[in-house]
Coordinates of C-alpha atoms (C1' of nucleotides) in Angstrom, one line a residue:
Chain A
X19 CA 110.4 104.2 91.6
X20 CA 111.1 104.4 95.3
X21 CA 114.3 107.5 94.0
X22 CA 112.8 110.8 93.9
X23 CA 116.2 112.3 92.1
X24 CA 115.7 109.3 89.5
X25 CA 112.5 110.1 89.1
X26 CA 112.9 113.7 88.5
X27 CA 115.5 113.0 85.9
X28 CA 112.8 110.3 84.2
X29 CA 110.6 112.8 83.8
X30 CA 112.8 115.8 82.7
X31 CA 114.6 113.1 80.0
X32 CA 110.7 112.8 78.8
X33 CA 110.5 116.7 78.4
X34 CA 108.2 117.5 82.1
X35 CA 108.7 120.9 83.7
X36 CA 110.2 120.5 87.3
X37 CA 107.5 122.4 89.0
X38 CA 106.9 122.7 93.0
X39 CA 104.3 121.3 93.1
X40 CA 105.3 118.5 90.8
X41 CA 108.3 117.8 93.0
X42 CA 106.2 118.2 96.8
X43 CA 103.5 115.8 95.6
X44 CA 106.4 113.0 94.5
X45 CA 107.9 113.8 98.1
X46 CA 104.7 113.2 99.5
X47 CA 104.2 110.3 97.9
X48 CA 107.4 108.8 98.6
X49 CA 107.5 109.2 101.7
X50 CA 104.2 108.2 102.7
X51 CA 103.8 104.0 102.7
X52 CA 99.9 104.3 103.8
X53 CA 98.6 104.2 100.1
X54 CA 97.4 107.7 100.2
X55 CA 94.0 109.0 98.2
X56 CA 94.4 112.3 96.2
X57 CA 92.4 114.4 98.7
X58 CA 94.8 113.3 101.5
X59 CA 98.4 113.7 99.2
X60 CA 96.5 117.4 98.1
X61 CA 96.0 117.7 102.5
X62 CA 99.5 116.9 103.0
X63 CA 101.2 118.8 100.1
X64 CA 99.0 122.0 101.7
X65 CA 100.4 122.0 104.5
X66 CA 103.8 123.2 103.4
X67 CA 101.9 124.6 99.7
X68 CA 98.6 126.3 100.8
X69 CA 97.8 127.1 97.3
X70 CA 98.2 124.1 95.7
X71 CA 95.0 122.9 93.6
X72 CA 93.2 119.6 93.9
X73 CA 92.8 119.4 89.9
X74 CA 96.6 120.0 90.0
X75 CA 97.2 117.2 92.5
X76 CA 95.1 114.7 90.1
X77 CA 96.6 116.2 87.0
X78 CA 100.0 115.5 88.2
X79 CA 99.1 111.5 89.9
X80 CA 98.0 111.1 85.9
X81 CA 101.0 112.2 84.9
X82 CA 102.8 110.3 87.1
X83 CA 101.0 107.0 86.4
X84 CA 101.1 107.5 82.7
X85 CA 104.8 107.6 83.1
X86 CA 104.8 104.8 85.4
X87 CA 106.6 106.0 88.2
X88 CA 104.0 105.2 90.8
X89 CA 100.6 103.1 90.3
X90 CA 97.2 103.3 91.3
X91 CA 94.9 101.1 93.5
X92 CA 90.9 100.9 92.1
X93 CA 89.8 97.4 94.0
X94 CA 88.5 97.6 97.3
X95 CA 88.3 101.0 97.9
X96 CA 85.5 103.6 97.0
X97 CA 88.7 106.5 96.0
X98 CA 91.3 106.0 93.6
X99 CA 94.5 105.2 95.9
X100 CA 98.0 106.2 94.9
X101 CA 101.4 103.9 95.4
X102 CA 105.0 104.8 94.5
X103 CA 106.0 101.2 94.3
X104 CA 105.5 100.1 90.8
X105 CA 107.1 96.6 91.1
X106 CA 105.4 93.5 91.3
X107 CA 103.6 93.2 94.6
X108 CA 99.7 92.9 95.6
X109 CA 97.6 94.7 98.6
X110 CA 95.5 93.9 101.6
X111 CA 92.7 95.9 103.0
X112 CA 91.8 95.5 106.4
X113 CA 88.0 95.8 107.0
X114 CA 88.7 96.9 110.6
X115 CA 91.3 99.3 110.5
X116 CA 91.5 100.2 107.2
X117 CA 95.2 100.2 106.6
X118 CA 96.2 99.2 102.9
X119 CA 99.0 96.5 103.9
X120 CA 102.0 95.7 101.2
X121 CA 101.6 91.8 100.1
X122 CA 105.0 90.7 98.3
X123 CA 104.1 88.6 95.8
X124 CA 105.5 88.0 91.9
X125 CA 104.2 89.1 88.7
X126 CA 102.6 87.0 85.9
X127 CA 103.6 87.9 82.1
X128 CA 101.6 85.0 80.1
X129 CA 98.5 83.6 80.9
X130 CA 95.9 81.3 79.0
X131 CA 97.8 82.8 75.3
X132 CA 97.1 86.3 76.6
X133 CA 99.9 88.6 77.2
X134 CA 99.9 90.7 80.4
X135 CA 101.3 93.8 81.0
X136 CA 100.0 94.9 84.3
X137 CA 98.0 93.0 87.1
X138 CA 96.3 94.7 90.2
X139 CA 96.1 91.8 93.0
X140 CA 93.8 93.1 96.0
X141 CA 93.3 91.3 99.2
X142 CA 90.4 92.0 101.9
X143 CA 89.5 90.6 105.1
X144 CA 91.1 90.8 108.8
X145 CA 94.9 91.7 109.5
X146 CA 96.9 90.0 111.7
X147 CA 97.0 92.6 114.2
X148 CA 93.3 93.0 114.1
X149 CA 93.1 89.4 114.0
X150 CA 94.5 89.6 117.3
X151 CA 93.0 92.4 118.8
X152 CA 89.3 90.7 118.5
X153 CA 89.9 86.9 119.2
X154 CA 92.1 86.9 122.0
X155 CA 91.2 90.3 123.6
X156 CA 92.9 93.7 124.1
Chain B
X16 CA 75.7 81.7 92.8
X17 CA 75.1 80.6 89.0
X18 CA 71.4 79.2 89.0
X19 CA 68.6 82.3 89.9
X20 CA 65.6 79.9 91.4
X21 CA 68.5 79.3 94.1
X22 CA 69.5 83.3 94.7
X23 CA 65.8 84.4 94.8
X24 CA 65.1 81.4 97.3
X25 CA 68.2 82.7 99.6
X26 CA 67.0 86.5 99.2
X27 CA 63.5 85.5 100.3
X28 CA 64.4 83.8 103.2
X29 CA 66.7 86.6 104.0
X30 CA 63.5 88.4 104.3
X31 CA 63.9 90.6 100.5
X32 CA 61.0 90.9 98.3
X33 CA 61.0 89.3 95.2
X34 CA 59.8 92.0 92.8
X35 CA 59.8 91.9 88.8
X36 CA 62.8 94.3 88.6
X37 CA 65.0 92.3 91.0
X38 CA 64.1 89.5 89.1
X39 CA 64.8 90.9 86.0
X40 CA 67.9 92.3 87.0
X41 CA 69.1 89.1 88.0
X42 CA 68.2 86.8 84.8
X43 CA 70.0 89.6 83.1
X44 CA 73.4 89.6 85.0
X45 CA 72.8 85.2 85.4
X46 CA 72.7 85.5 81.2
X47 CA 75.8 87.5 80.6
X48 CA 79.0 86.4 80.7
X49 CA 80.4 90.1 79.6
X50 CA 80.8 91.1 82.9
X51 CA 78.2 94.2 82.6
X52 CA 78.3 97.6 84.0
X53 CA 75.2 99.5 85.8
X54 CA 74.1 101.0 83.0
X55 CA 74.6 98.3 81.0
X56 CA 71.9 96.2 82.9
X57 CA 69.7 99.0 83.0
X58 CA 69.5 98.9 79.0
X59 CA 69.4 95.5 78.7
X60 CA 66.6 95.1 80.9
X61 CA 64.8 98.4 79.9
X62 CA 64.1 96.6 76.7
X63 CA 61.4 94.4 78.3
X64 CA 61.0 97.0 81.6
X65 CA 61.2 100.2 79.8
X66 CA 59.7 101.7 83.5
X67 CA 62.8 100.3 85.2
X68 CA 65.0 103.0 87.1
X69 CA 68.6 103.3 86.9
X70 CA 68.6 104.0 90.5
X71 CA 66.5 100.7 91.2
X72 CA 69.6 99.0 89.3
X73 CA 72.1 100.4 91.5
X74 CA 69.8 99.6 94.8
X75 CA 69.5 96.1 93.6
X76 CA 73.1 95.3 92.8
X77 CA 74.6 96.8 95.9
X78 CA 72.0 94.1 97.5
X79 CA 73.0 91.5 95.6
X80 CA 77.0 92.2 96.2
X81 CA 76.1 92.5 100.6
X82 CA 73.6 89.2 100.0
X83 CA 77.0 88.0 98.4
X84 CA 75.0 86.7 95.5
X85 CA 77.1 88.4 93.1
X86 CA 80.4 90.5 93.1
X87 CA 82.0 93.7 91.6
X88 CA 84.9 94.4 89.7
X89 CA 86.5 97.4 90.1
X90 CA 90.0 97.3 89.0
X91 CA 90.9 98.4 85.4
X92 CA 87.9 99.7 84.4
X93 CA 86.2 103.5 85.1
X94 CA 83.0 102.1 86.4
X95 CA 82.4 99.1 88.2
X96 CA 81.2 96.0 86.5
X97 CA 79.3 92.8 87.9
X98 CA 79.7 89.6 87.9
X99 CA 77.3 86.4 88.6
X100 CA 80.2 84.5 89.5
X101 CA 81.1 84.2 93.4
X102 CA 83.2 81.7 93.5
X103 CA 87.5 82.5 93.4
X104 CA 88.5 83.6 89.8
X105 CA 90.8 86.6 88.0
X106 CA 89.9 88.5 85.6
X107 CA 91.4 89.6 82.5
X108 CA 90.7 92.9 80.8
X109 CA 92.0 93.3 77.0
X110 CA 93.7 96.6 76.2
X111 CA 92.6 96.3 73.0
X112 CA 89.2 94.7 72.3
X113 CA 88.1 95.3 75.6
X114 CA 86.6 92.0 77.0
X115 CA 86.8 90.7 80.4
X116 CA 87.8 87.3 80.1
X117 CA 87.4 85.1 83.5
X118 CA 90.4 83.1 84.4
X119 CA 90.3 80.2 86.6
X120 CA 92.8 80.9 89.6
X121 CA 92.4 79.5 93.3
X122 CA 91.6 81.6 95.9
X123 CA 93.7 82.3 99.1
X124 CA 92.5 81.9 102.2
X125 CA 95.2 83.0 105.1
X126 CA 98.5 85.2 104.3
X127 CA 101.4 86.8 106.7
X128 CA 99.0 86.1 109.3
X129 CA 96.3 88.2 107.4
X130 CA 92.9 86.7 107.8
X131 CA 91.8 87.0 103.5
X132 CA 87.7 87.0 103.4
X133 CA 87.9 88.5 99.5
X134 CA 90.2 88.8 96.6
X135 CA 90.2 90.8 93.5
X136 CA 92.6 89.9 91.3
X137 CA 92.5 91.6 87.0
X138 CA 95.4 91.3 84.9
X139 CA 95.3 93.9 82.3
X140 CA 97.1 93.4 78.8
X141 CA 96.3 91.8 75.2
X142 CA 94.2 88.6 74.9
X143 CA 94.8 85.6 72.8
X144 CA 93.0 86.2 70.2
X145 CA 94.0 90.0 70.0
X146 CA 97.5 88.7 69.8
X147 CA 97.2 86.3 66.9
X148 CA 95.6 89.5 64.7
X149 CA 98.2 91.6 65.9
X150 CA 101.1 90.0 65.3
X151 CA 100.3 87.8 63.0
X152 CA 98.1 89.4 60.2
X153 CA 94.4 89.2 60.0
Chain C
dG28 C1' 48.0 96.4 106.5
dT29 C1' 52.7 97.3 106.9
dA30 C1' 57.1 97.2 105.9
dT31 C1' 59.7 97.4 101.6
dG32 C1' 60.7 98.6 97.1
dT33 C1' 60.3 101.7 93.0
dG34 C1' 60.8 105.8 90.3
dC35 C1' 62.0 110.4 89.9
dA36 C1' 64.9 114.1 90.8
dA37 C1' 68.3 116.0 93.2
dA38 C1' 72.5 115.5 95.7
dA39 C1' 77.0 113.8 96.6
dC40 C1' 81.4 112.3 95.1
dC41 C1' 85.4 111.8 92.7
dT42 C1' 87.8 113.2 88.7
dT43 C1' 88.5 115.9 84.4
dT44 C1' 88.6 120.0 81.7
dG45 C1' 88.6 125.1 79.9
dC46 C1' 90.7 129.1 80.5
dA47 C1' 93.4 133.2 82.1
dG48 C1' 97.4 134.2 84.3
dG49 C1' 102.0 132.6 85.8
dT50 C1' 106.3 129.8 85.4
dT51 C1' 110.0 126.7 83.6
dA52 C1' 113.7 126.1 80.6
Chain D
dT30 C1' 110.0 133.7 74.5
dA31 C1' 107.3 129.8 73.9
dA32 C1' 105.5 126.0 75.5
dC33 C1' 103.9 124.3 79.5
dC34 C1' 101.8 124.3 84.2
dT35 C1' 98.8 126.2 87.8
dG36 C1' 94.6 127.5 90.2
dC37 C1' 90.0 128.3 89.9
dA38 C1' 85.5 127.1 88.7
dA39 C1' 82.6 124.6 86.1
dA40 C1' 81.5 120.3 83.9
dG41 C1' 81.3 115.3 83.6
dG42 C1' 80.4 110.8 85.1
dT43 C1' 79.0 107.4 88.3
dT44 C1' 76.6 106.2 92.4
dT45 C1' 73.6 107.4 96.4
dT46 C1' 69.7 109.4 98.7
dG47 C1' 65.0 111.7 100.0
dC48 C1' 60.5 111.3 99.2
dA49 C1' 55.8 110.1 97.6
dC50 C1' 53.5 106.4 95.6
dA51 C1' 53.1 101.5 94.7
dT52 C1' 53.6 96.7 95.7
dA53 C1' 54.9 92.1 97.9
dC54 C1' 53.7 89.2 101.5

DNA sequence: GTATGTGCAAAACCTTTGCAGGTTA
DNA sequence: TAACCTGCAAAGGTTTTGCACATAC
């Protein structure tokens, strides 16, 4: 997480191929804070890779999840969004602009007897700059 | 939220028709703590509405959710489920059995200057009672 | 009576999969 | 070389939409 060289070697130790592609999509990822969908990593990745495939871009954000080196965001949003931070934090979603904002906040591991292993934390509303922008003008 | 003769009154004054299907659609989310999907409802209800339409499902919960009558989950699971419960809880999906078990959190209201109108919050992992067969014999 | 809602079928999406050809190690 | 990965196209699944008919108010 948040290494791409680590990363690389994670995945090689677990017996990956190092492919282009494989390696552009990571760089895309990680270096990209915005919470990017598949469609816009697979619009970013082409402009350096015009033949990369979409079904290659999910194939390898399953991959990557499966292995836990980035994580996905479901709530809130009507795609799949992708995040290379897999530490404990949660997100807000701005109903004005859009932007998908880091929240840092800890992680629960026991709750009511059950045991937790992952927990997706998804705020939505107004953000602060927003909050600005429409109550005390532009 | 939680009693229907209360829901349809706030639908009809918000100028919605009270047909049988939306009726129907709503004493079967208001009887099911399981946290339903679409389709779900749609067979539940088919069994005394066999005409019912799945789109008419979907049209009817997406009014619902906007009339904020009841709300969606969307985390952790492939297809959105629904929920009769408004008011601020978490929800815990079992890796194993499946289940999604409501947990009694607070809500938030205002964060890093963030204005917070919604919060979805699912833990994922192994419930109690998934545990004890587990790990302790069954 | 009129605006709304329903059912059906088709469309629209996102995401996954099968397969032939190409690449990594 | 052998297993794996890619790109393409097609399939799969959920959710939405267009339209003619029906219904609530």
């Amino acid at each position: 997480m948040e290494n791409i060289p680590a990363t690389l070697e994670k995945l090689k130790k677990q017996g990956y191929k190092l492919t282009p592609q494989r390696q552009a999509i990571l760089e895309s990822l990680f270096g990209n804070t915005t919470h990017p969908s598949a469609s816009e990593i697979h619009r970013d990745v082409c402009r350096r890779f015009p033949m990369l495939s979409l079904a290659t871009v999910y194939n390898t954000l399953r991959l990557l999840e499966a292995a836990q080196e980035i994580r996905s965001i479901r709530a809130g949003t009507d795609r799949t969004l992708y995040d290379y931070r897999t530490d404990p934090h949660a997100h807000f979603i701005c109903r004005s602009c859009g932007n998908v904002i880091d929240i840092e906040e800890e992680g629960v591991r026991e709750l009511d007897g059950h045991r937790i292993q992952f927990q997706e934390v998804t705020y939505q509303g107004i953000c602060s700059v927003c909050c600005r922008s429409l109550f005390e003008g532009d």
